[in-house]
């Protein structure tokens, strides 16, 4: 009986390991989150999410598939009322146990990565900001967010970087991009549900705030600005990449429907760049070009049929105006605070007169630059300079790799938007996601580049037969062994 049970468990674990690297696995997590959010059911959402995560933790030796529940889970928060979720705390006991089991069963794959020291410098600057200037009450008010933004983000980065990509045959960039694509679809689906529930005329869409519970329209636009470009990366990797390009178009439309002016501004820049880069890097340019033409024709037809509705949407977008929305007052205030307290700034707990702090007790200056210099002064500016140099050095190390190229486009769009919004000071999921992406880039850069269309080992649907897969794997292994030997010499 024990032997039968052990054999059954072993077979189940083997099948689950294969399942964890498919789109079906990623879709399952996205669907759980979407259903939990739509039904406003913390019970279903957390129990299902924790159950599937526990199975993954006790069966896998690679933490890469756990990035899905880690980041998707945020989208299940349907309200900012803590009491609607706090009663579910017992379900996290088995999750904590499963994490311990994973860490005991598996040793770290590698030592702390290149972003460890830069992020540590950022964490120190966050904690030092305002020391000697702000009051104890102001300092402690912002301390939870400071710890999450510094040490918390660092912990997530180290966990993923040290325990991900244990299999050298696995194209980590491809898998991570699919994880991001499904993350974007979860946000996009919730945006669609919001519109259905709002039941507003398109002409009134610009007059309301989109509150998802876990964030507002700016938060949704921030996430989509990081996920949409990776859809175009996937489009460049497949012969039928037009399907993924369509996913990218849908997510850029989601940014427009967020009505986030900064997000739309950056999407207008990064969207065309992604489309061109996908075509240049595509494994089948002719087929992707034909798809682009078909999309343009279909879009033109849709505009003709829905001209009135689209005009109302454009009118409501333009009706928001393109003013500063009092950001100029915030920027002036930030600069004044920097000139008065140039060394350590006034701290993240500072509260001024131009912005009402929200539930997390944070005074937003709505700009990465002004937030850093006002809150942390010269010390913060130096720490963030080191951080940005290190991060962009990683992404620019191998721009011949499409994964690095599209990540660079995504980051430039994200950072450009964050110069006029709060993205870089949202610990989770935003900054944790950005730093984990840097870690995945480090892993990808340490291996031979995966070129062309993915083989059967790295795709959801096998194609080409086992012999073709074996030939590709043998060629990849030979190249990896040769480069490893050269590096060692």
Short mmCIF file of C-alpha atoms in Angstrom, two decimals:
data_model
loop_
_atom_site.label_atom_id
_atom_site.label_comp_id
_atom_site.label_asym_id
_atom_site.label_seq_id
_atom_site.Cartn_x
_atom_site.Cartn_y
_atom_site.Cartn_z
CA UNK A 1 0.00 0.00 0.00
CA UNK A 2 2.82 2.38 0.90
CA UNK A 3 4.60 1.58 -2.33
CA UNK A 4 1.42 2.22 -4.31
CA UNK A 5 0.88 5.54 -2.54
CA UNK A 6 4.50 6.57 -3.13
CA UNK A 7 4.30 5.61 -6.80
CA UNK A 8 1.02 7.51 -7.24
CA UNK A 9 2.49 10.58 -5.55
CA UNK A 10 5.57 10.39 -7.76
CA UNK A 11 3.47 10.18 -10.93
CA UNK A 12 1.30 13.08 -9.81
CA UNK A 13 4.38 15.19 -9.03
CA UNK A 14 5.88 14.42 -12.45
CA UNK A 15 2.67 15.39 -14.25
CA UNK A 16 2.30 18.56 -12.19
CA UNK A 17 5.87 19.61 -13.04
CA UNK A 18 5.01 19.41 -16.74
CA UNK A 19 1.71 21.21 -16.14
CA UNK A 20 3.47 24.06 -14.28
CA UNK A 21 5.30 25.14 -17.45
CA UNK A 22 2.21 25.39 -19.63
CA UNK A 23 -0.15 28.24 -20.40
CA UNK A 24 -2.92 26.19 -18.81
CA UNK A 25 -1.19 26.52 -15.43
CA UNK A 26 -0.83 30.30 -15.80
CA UNK A 27 -4.41 30.59 -17.03
CA UNK A 28 -5.63 28.60 -14.00
CA UNK A 29 -4.14 31.15 -11.59
CA UNK A 30 -5.40 34.10 -13.65
CA UNK A 31 -8.89 32.56 -13.75
CA UNK A 32 -8.94 31.94 -9.98
CA UNK A 33 -7.99 35.55 -9.31
CA UNK A 34 -10.50 36.92 -11.81
CA UNK A 35 -13.37 34.79 -10.49
CA UNK A 36 -12.53 35.63 -6.87
CA UNK A 37 -12.44 39.35 -7.70
CA UNK A 38 -15.57 39.33 -9.86
CA UNK A 39 -17.62 37.29 -7.36
CA UNK A 40 -16.10 39.25 -4.45
CA UNK A 41 -15.43 35.91 -2.80
CA UNK A 42 -12.34 35.92 -0.59
CA UNK A 43 -13.19 32.37 0.44
CA UNK A 44 -13.01 30.91 -3.06
CA UNK A 45 -10.13 33.09 -4.19
CA UNK A 46 -7.72 32.56 -1.32
CA UNK A 47 -8.49 28.88 -0.74
CA UNK A 48 -8.08 27.99 -4.42
CA UNK A 49 -5.00 30.17 -4.80
CA UNK A 50 -3.30 28.80 -1.69
CA UNK A 51 -4.20 25.19 -2.54
CA UNK A 52 -2.68 25.35 -6.02
CA UNK A 53 0.35 27.26 -4.70
CA UNK A 54 0.96 24.64 -2.00
CA UNK A 55 0.88 21.85 -4.58
CA UNK A 56 3.42 23.76 -6.65
CA UNK A 57 5.69 24.39 -3.67
CA UNK A 58 5.83 20.75 -2.56
CA UNK A 59 6.27 19.26 -6.05
CA UNK A 60 8.54 21.74 -7.89
CA UNK A 61 12.26 22.37 -7.46
CA UNK A 62 12.07 25.65 -9.41
CA UNK A 63 10.33 28.71 -7.99
CA UNK A 64 9.80 30.35 -11.39
CA UNK A 65 6.20 29.03 -11.76
CA UNK A 66 5.41 30.52 -8.32
CA UNK A 67 5.79 34.01 -9.78
CA UNK A 68 2.25 33.60 -11.14
CA UNK A 69 0.40 33.36 -7.80
CA UNK A 70 2.86 35.81 -6.24
CA UNK A 71 1.93 38.64 -8.60
CA UNK A 72 -1.57 37.67 -9.71
CA UNK A 73 -2.84 37.50 -6.13
CA UNK A 74 -3.00 41.29 -5.86
CA UNK A 75 -5.74 41.40 -8.49
CA UNK A 76 -8.03 39.43 -6.18
CA UNK A 77 -8.35 42.34 -3.72
CA UNK A 78 -11.83 43.65 -4.55
CA UNK A 79 -12.05 46.26 -1.76
CA UNK A 80 -9.75 48.27 0.50
CA UNK A 81 -11.64 47.12 3.60
CA UNK A 82 -9.24 44.90 5.55
CA UNK A 83 -12.05 43.11 7.39
CA UNK A 84 -13.21 41.58 4.09
CA UNK A 85 -9.98 39.55 3.93
CA UNK A 86 -8.39 39.32 7.36
CA UNK A 87 -10.68 36.48 8.44
CA UNK A 88 -8.97 34.27 5.83
CA UNK A 89 -5.63 34.30 7.69
CA UNK A 90 -5.78 30.58 8.68
CA UNK A 91 -5.41 29.52 5.04
CA UNK A 92 -1.92 31.02 5.02
CA UNK A 93 -0.70 28.56 7.66
CA UNK A 94 -0.41 25.65 5.15
CA UNK A 95 1.10 28.10 2.64
CA UNK A 96 3.83 29.02 5.13
CA UNK A 97 4.45 25.33 5.78
CA UNK A 98 4.70 24.63 2.04
CA UNK A 99 7.23 27.47 1.64
CA UNK A 100 9.35 25.96 4.42
CA UNK A 101 9.15 22.55 2.72
CA UNK A 102 10.28 24.08 -0.57
CA UNK A 103 13.24 25.86 1.02
CA UNK A 104 14.29 22.73 2.93
CA UNK A 105 14.03 20.47 -0.12
CA UNK A 106 15.87 22.81 -2.47
CA UNK A 107 19.17 24.58 -2.15
CA UNK A 108 19.74 27.98 -3.78
CA UNK A 109 20.70 27.65 -7.42
CA UNK A 110 23.04 30.66 -7.31
CA UNK A 111 24.42 33.36 -5.06
CA UNK A 112 22.71 36.77 -4.61
CA UNK A 113 22.59 38.65 -7.91
CA UNK A 114 23.85 41.97 -9.23
CA UNK A 115 20.87 43.93 -7.89
CA UNK A 116 21.43 42.89 -4.28
CA UNK A 117 23.76 45.71 -3.26
CA UNK A 118 21.98 48.45 -5.26
CA UNK A 119 18.62 47.49 -3.76
CA UNK A 120 20.23 47.35 -0.32
CA UNK A 121 21.46 50.92 -0.87
CA UNK A 122 17.90 51.94 -1.78
CA UNK A 123 16.56 50.22 1.34
CA UNK A 124 19.07 52.10 3.49
CA UNK A 125 18.19 55.43 1.84
CA UNK A 126 14.48 54.79 2.46
CA UNK A 127 15.11 54.15 6.14
CA UNK A 128 17.49 57.11 6.53
CA UNK A 129 15.24 59.57 4.71
CA UNK A 130 14.11 62.39 6.98
CA UNK A 131 16.17 61.29 10.00
CA UNK A 132 16.78 64.37 12.15
CA UNK A 133 14.11 66.30 10.28
CA UNK A 134 10.78 64.49 10.52
CA UNK A 135 8.95 63.70 13.75
CA UNK A 136 8.73 60.22 15.25
CA UNK A 137 5.06 60.09 14.25
CA UNK A 138 5.88 60.95 10.62
CA UNK A 139 8.70 58.40 10.50
CA UNK A 140 6.66 55.54 11.95
CA UNK A 141 3.69 56.38 9.71
CA UNK A 142 5.72 55.64 6.59
CA UNK A 143 7.89 52.87 8.09
CA UNK A 144 5.79 49.89 6.85
CA UNK A 145 5.85 51.19 3.28
CA UNK A 146 9.56 52.04 3.56
CA UNK A 147 10.36 48.50 4.73
CA UNK A 148 8.28 46.91 1.97
CA UNK A 149 9.76 49.15 -0.72
CA UNK A 150 13.30 48.46 0.39
CA UNK A 151 13.82 45.22 2.30
CA UNK A 152 10.57 43.57 1.17
CA UNK A 153 11.30 44.04 -2.53
CA UNK A 154 14.88 42.86 -1.95
CA UNK A 155 13.63 39.68 -0.25
CA UNK A 156 11.33 38.84 -3.17
CA UNK A 157 14.17 39.44 -5.64
CA UNK A 158 16.59 37.20 -3.74
CA UNK A 159 14.01 34.43 -3.37
CA UNK A 160 13.19 34.33 -7.08
CA UNK A 161 16.74 34.89 -8.34
CA UNK A 162 18.33 32.26 -6.09
CA UNK A 163 15.69 29.56 -6.64
CA UNK A 164 14.52 30.14 -10.25
CA UNK A 165 15.81 28.68 -13.49
CA UNK A 166 17.23 25.43 -12.10
CA UNK A 167 16.85 23.70 -15.48
CA UNK A 168 19.30 25.03 -18.08
CA UNK A 169 17.05 23.80 -20.87
CA UNK A 170 14.24 26.09 -19.73
CA UNK A 171 13.87 29.40 -21.58
CA UNK A 172 13.21 31.51 -18.50
CA UNK A 173 12.58 34.68 -20.50
CA UNK A 174 9.91 33.00 -22.59
CA UNK A 175 8.12 31.55 -19.56
CA UNK A 176 8.32 34.78 -17.57
CA UNK A 177 6.91 36.73 -20.51
CA UNK A 178 3.95 34.38 -20.68
CA UNK A 179 3.43 34.89 -16.95
CA UNK A 180 3.34 38.64 -17.57
CA UNK A 181 0.97 38.25 -20.51
CA UNK A 182 -1.59 36.39 -18.38
CA UNK A 183 -1.12 38.95 -15.60
CA UNK A 184 -2.06 41.63 -18.09
CA UNK A 185 -5.12 39.67 -19.14
CA UNK A 186 -6.29 39.42 -15.53
CA UNK A 187 -6.10 43.22 -15.27
CA UNK A 188 -7.73 43.62 -18.68
CA UNK A 189 -10.62 41.28 -17.79
CA UNK A 190 -11.28 43.15 -14.55
CA UNK A 191 -11.27 46.43 -16.46
CA UNK A 192 -13.91 45.01 -18.81
CA UNK A 193 -16.04 43.89 -15.86
CA UNK A 194 -15.75 47.35 -14.33
CA UNK A 195 -17.12 48.92 -17.52
CA UNK A 196 -19.96 46.41 -17.71
CA UNK A 197 -20.95 47.10 -14.12
CA UNK A 198 -20.60 50.87 -14.49
CA UNK A 199 -23.04 50.83 -17.45
CA UNK A 200 -22.06 54.34 -18.55
CA UNK A 201 -22.33 56.06 -21.88
CA UNK A 202 -18.87 56.37 -23.49
CA UNK A 203 -19.17 60.15 -23.36
CA UNK A 204 -19.16 59.91 -19.54
CA UNK A 205 -16.21 57.53 -19.20
CA UNK A 206 -13.80 60.37 -18.51
CA UNK A 207 -15.85 61.71 -15.59
CA UNK A 208 -15.44 58.77 -13.19
CA UNK A 209 -12.64 57.05 -11.31
CA UNK A 210 -12.01 53.35 -11.92
CA UNK A 211 -11.56 51.78 -8.49
CA UNK A 212 -10.72 48.07 -8.63
CA UNK A 213 -10.17 47.62 -4.91
CA UNK A 214 -6.48 46.78 -5.36
CA UNK A 215 -5.88 50.10 -7.10
CA UNK A 216 -7.24 52.71 -9.48
CA UNK A 217 -6.83 53.36 -13.20
CA UNK A 218 -3.22 54.55 -12.81
CA UNK A 219 -2.24 51.29 -11.13
CA UNK A 220 -3.89 49.28 -13.90
CA UNK A 221 -2.10 51.32 -16.57
CA UNK A 222 1.22 50.81 -14.77
CA UNK A 223 0.85 47.02 -14.79
CA UNK A 224 -0.27 46.93 -18.42
CA UNK A 225 2.69 49.12 -19.41
CA UNK A 226 4.94 46.29 -18.18
CA UNK A 227 2.94 43.37 -19.59
CA UNK A 228 1.86 44.60 -23.05
CA UNK A 229 5.40 44.85 -24.52
CA UNK A 230 6.14 41.25 -23.51
CA UNK A 231 3.21 40.08 -25.63
CA UNK A 232 5.05 41.53 -28.63
CA UNK A 233 8.21 39.74 -27.50
CA UNK A 234 6.24 36.49 -27.67
CA UNK A 235 4.96 37.55 -31.09
CA UNK A 236 8.57 37.70 -32.30
CA UNK A 237 9.28 34.15 -31.12
CA UNK A 238 6.51 32.21 -32.90
CA UNK A 239 5.65 31.64 -36.54
CA UNK A 240 2.04 32.36 -35.62
CA UNK A 241 3.15 35.32 -33.53
CA UNK A 242 0.21 37.39 -34.72
CA UNK A 243 -1.88 35.81 -31.96
CA UNK A 244 0.48 37.22 -29.33
CA UNK A 245 0.66 40.56 -31.14
CA UNK A 246 -3.14 40.72 -30.89
CA UNK A 247 -2.79 40.09 -27.14
CA UNK A 248 -0.40 43.04 -26.98
CA UNK A 249 -2.80 45.26 -28.92
CA UNK A 250 -5.61 44.27 -26.52
CA UNK A 251 -3.50 45.23 -23.51
CA UNK A 252 -2.53 48.57 -25.04
CA UNK A 253 -6.24 49.20 -25.63
CA UNK A 254 -6.64 48.40 -21.93
CA UNK A 255 -4.23 51.25 -21.13
CA UNK A 256 -6.40 53.59 -23.20
CA UNK A 257 -9.52 52.36 -21.40
CA UNK A 258 -7.82 53.03 -18.07
CA UNK A 259 -8.07 56.72 -18.95
CA UNK A 260 -4.67 57.24 -17.34
CA UNK A 261 -3.25 60.18 -19.26
CA UNK A 262 0.38 59.40 -18.43
CA UNK A 263 -0.12 55.74 -19.25
CA UNK A 264 -1.72 56.61 -22.60
CA UNK A 265 1.09 59.06 -23.41
CA UNK A 266 3.75 56.40 -22.92
CA UNK A 267 1.66 53.74 -24.69
CA UNK A 268 1.55 55.95 -27.78
CA UNK A 269 5.36 55.76 -27.78
CA UNK A 270 6.08 52.18 -26.70
CA UNK A 271 3.23 50.53 -28.63
CA UNK A 272 4.54 51.35 -32.13
CA UNK A 273 8.11 50.63 -31.02
CA UNK A 274 7.05 47.17 -29.83
CA UNK A 275 5.22 46.48 -33.09
CA UNK A 276 8.28 47.43 -35.16
CA UNK A 277 10.70 45.49 -32.94
CA UNK A 278 8.49 42.41 -33.11
CA UNK A 279 8.51 42.59 -36.89
CA UNK A 280 12.30 43.05 -37.05
CA UNK A 281 12.98 40.20 -34.62
CA UNK A 282 10.21 37.89 -35.86
CA UNK A 283 10.99 34.33 -36.89
CA UNK A 284 8.45 34.79 -39.72
CA UNK A 285 8.33 38.47 -40.75
CA UNK A 286 6.12 37.95 -43.78
CA UNK A 287 3.41 36.22 -41.78
CA UNK A 288 3.53 38.82 -38.99
CA UNK A 289 3.42 41.68 -41.53
CA UNK A 290 0.33 40.15 -43.13
CA UNK A 291 -1.24 39.98 -39.69
CA UNK A 292 -0.45 43.66 -39.07
CA UNK A 293 -2.15 44.58 -42.34
CA UNK A 294 -5.20 42.51 -41.39
CA UNK A 295 -5.39 44.24 -37.99
CA UNK A 296 -5.15 47.69 -39.58
CA UNK A 297 -7.93 46.84 -42.04
CA UNK A 298 -10.11 45.41 -39.25
CA UNK A 299 -9.47 48.49 -37.10
CA UNK A 300 -10.43 50.79 -39.97
CA UNK A 301 -13.64 48.82 -40.49
CA UNK A 302 -14.43 48.97 -36.76
CA UNK A 303 -13.93 52.74 -36.75
CA UNK A 304 -16.34 53.04 -39.66
CA UNK A 305 -19.02 50.93 -37.98
CA UNK A 306 -18.59 52.34 -34.47
CA UNK A 307 -17.60 55.87 -35.41
CA UNK A 308 -20.12 57.51 -33.08
CA UNK A 309 -19.11 55.51 -30.02
CA UNK A 310 -15.41 55.93 -30.74
CA UNK A 311 -15.90 59.68 -31.15
CA UNK A 312 -17.57 59.77 -27.74
CA UNK A 313 -14.62 57.89 -26.20
CA UNK A 314 -12.09 60.23 -27.81
CA UNK A 315 -14.13 63.21 -26.72
CA UNK A 316 -14.27 62.01 -23.13
CA UNK A 317 -10.52 61.37 -23.20
CA UNK A 318 -9.76 64.84 -24.50
CA UNK A 319 -12.28 66.27 -22.08
CA UNK A 320 -9.97 65.30 -19.23
CA UNK A 321 -7.56 67.93 -20.48
CA UNK A 322 -3.79 67.79 -20.47
CA UNK A 323 -3.10 70.05 -17.54
CA UNK A 324 -0.78 69.41 -14.61
CA UNK A 325 -3.61 68.36 -12.23
CA UNK A 326 -1.77 70.30 -9.51
CA UNK A 327 1.38 68.27 -10.08
CA UNK A 328 3.24 71.51 -10.69
CA UNK A 329 2.42 72.52 -7.12
CA UNK A 330 3.72 69.16 -5.85
CA UNK A 331 6.94 69.51 -7.86
CA UNK A 332 7.51 73.04 -6.55
CA UNK A 333 6.90 71.81 -3.03
CA UNK A 334 9.32 68.89 -3.51
CA UNK A 335 12.06 71.16 -4.82
CA UNK A 336 11.60 73.57 -1.94
CA UNK A 337 11.88 70.73 0.56
CA UNK A 338 15.05 69.49 -1.14
CA UNK A 339 16.68 72.93 -0.98
CA UNK A 340 15.78 73.22 2.70
CA UNK A 341 16.86 69.66 3.63
CA UNK A 342 19.31 68.58 0.91
CA UNK A 343 21.16 65.78 2.71
CA UNK A 344 18.46 63.33 3.88
CA UNK A 345 15.25 65.06 2.77
CA UNK A 346 12.10 65.16 4.88
CA UNK A 347 11.31 61.42 4.85
CA UNK A 348 8.49 59.42 3.34
CA UNK A 349 6.24 60.27 6.28
CA UNK A 350 6.11 63.96 5.42
CA UNK A 351 2.64 65.42 4.88
CA UNK A 352 2.27 68.66 2.94
CA UNK A 353 -0.54 70.92 1.81
CA UNK A 354 -0.93 69.89 -1.84
CA UNK A 355 -1.99 66.25 -1.48
CA UNK A 356 -4.29 64.30 0.85
CA UNK A 357 -2.58 61.14 2.11
CA UNK A 358 -4.39 57.89 1.40
CA UNK A 359 -5.01 54.74 3.41
CA UNK A 360 -1.34 53.69 3.38
CA UNK A 361 -0.36 57.05 4.88
CA UNK A 362 1.87 58.13 2.01
CA UNK A 363 2.34 61.61 0.57
CA UNK A 364 2.81 61.20 -3.18
CA UNK A 365 4.84 63.74 -5.16
CA UNK A 366 3.76 61.94 -8.36
CA UNK A 367 7.27 61.74 -9.81
CA UNK A 368 10.19 59.42 -9.16
CA UNK A 369 12.69 62.27 -9.31
CA UNK A 370 10.84 64.64 -6.99
CA UNK A 371 9.83 61.87 -4.59
CA UNK A 372 13.46 60.81 -4.19
CA UNK A 373 15.03 64.24 -3.72
CA UNK A 374 12.29 65.54 -1.41
CA UNK A 375 12.05 62.39 0.74
CA UNK A 376 15.68 61.22 0.80
CA UNK A 377 17.79 64.12 -0.43
CA UNK A 378 21.27 63.66 -1.89
CA UNK A 379 21.72 60.29 -0.14
CA UNK A 380 18.56 58.97 -1.79
CA UNK A 381 19.51 60.39 -5.18
CA UNK A 382 22.90 58.65 -4.98
CA UNK A 383 21.35 55.33 -3.93
CA UNK A 384 18.79 55.42 -6.72
CA UNK A 385 21.46 56.42 -9.25
CA UNK A 386 23.44 53.29 -8.35
CA UNK A 387 20.25 51.24 -8.56
CA UNK A 388 19.28 52.52 -12.01
CA UNK A 389 22.78 52.14 -13.45
CA UNK A 390 22.93 48.54 -12.24
CA UNK A 391 19.44 47.68 -13.49
CA UNK A 392 19.84 49.16 -16.95
CA UNK A 393 23.31 47.68 -17.29
CA UNK A 394 21.68 44.25 -16.90
CA UNK A 395 19.00 44.89 -19.53
CA UNK A 396 21.47 46.46 -22.00
CA UNK A 397 24.03 43.69 -21.62
CA UNK A 398 22.54 41.57 -24.40
CA UNK A 399 20.12 43.63 -26.49
CA UNK A 400 20.55 41.17 -29.35
CA UNK A 401 18.31 38.92 -27.26
CA UNK A 402 14.69 39.95 -27.96
CA UNK A 403 13.76 39.32 -24.32
CA UNK A 404 16.21 42.03 -23.22
CA UNK A 405 15.10 44.38 -26.00
CA UNK A 406 11.40 44.22 -25.17
CA UNK A 407 12.11 44.44 -21.45
CA UNK A 408 14.04 47.65 -22.13
CA UNK A 409 11.07 49.10 -24.02
CA UNK A 410 8.73 48.12 -21.17
CA UNK A 411 11.03 49.66 -18.57
CA UNK A 412 11.44 52.90 -20.51
CA UNK A 413 7.65 53.21 -20.78
CA UNK A 414 7.26 52.42 -17.09
CA UNK A 415 9.95 54.86 -15.96
CA UNK A 416 8.66 57.57 -18.29
CA UNK A 417 5.19 57.19 -16.82
CA UNK A 418 6.61 57.14 -13.29
CA UNK A 419 8.15 60.56 -13.88
CA UNK A 420 4.58 61.85 -13.68
CA UNK A 421 3.00 59.27 -11.37
CA UNK A 422 3.68 57.00 -8.39
CA UNK A 423 4.74 53.67 -9.97
CA UNK A 424 8.29 53.45 -8.60
CA UNK A 425 7.08 53.89 -5.02
CA UNK A 426 4.48 51.10 -5.07
CA UNK A 427 6.28 48.12 -3.46
CA UNK A 428 3.93 45.38 -4.61
CA UNK A 429 3.41 44.32 -7.25
CA UNK A 430 5.13 47.08 -9.22
CA UNK A 431 8.67 47.37 -7.87
CA UNK A 432 8.84 43.72 -6.84
CA UNK A 433 7.89 42.82 -10.41
CA UNK A 434 10.50 45.16 -11.91
CA UNK A 435 13.29 43.79 -9.72
CA UNK A 436 12.27 40.17 -10.30
CA UNK A 437 12.35 40.90 -14.04
CA UNK A 438 15.92 42.11 -13.58
CA UNK A 439 16.71 38.82 -11.83
CA UNK A 440 15.20 36.80 -14.68
CA UNK A 441 17.29 38.87 -17.12
CA UNK A 442 20.42 38.00 -15.14
CA UNK A 443 19.60 34.31 -15.39
CA UNK A 444 18.87 34.58 -19.12
CA UNK A 445 22.09 36.53 -19.74
CA UNK A 446 24.15 33.83 -18.01
CA UNK A 447 23.08 31.21 -20.55
CA UNK A 448 23.38 30.73 -24.30
CA UNK A 449 20.70 32.71 -26.11
CA UNK A 450 17.57 30.79 -27.08
CA UNK A 451 17.08 31.64 -30.74
CA UNK A 452 14.21 31.18 -33.13
CA UNK A 453 10.94 29.46 -32.44
CA UNK A 454 10.75 27.61 -29.08
CA UNK A 455 11.19 23.85 -29.13
CA UNK A 456 8.73 21.38 -27.64
CA UNK A 457 10.35 21.62 -24.23
CA UNK A 458 9.58 25.32 -23.97
CA UNK A 459 6.16 25.52 -25.60
CA UNK A 460 2.68 24.62 -24.42
CA UNK A 461 1.74 22.54 -27.46
CA UNK A 462 4.33 20.07 -28.72
CA UNK A 463 5.04 20.26 -32.42
CA UNK A 464 7.60 18.61 -34.63
CA UNK A 465 7.97 15.30 -32.84
CA UNK A 466 10.30 13.92 -30.19
CA UNK A 467 13.23 13.47 -32.60
CA UNK A 468 13.18 17.14 -33.59
CA UNK A 469 13.06 18.13 -29.93
CA UNK A 470 15.99 15.85 -29.15
CA UNK A 471 18.06 17.40 -31.96
CA UNK A 472 17.36 20.92 -30.72
CA UNK A 473 18.18 19.97 -27.14
CA UNK A 474 21.42 18.28 -28.19
CA UNK A 475 22.49 21.38 -30.13
CA UNK A 476 21.65 23.66 -27.22
CA UNK A 477 23.48 21.44 -24.72
CA UNK A 478 26.58 21.35 -26.92
CA UNK A 479 26.62 25.15 -27.21
CA UNK A 480 26.06 25.59 -23.47
CA UNK A 481 28.87 23.13 -22.63
CA UNK A 482 31.26 24.83 -25.04
CA UNK A 483 30.58 28.33 -23.65
CA UNK A 484 30.79 27.12 -20.07
CA UNK A 485 34.17 25.52 -20.77
CA UNK A 486 35.41 28.71 -22.45
CA UNK A 487 34.27 30.81 -19.50
CA UNK A 488 36.00 28.49 -17.03
CA UNK A 489 39.23 28.62 -19.03
#
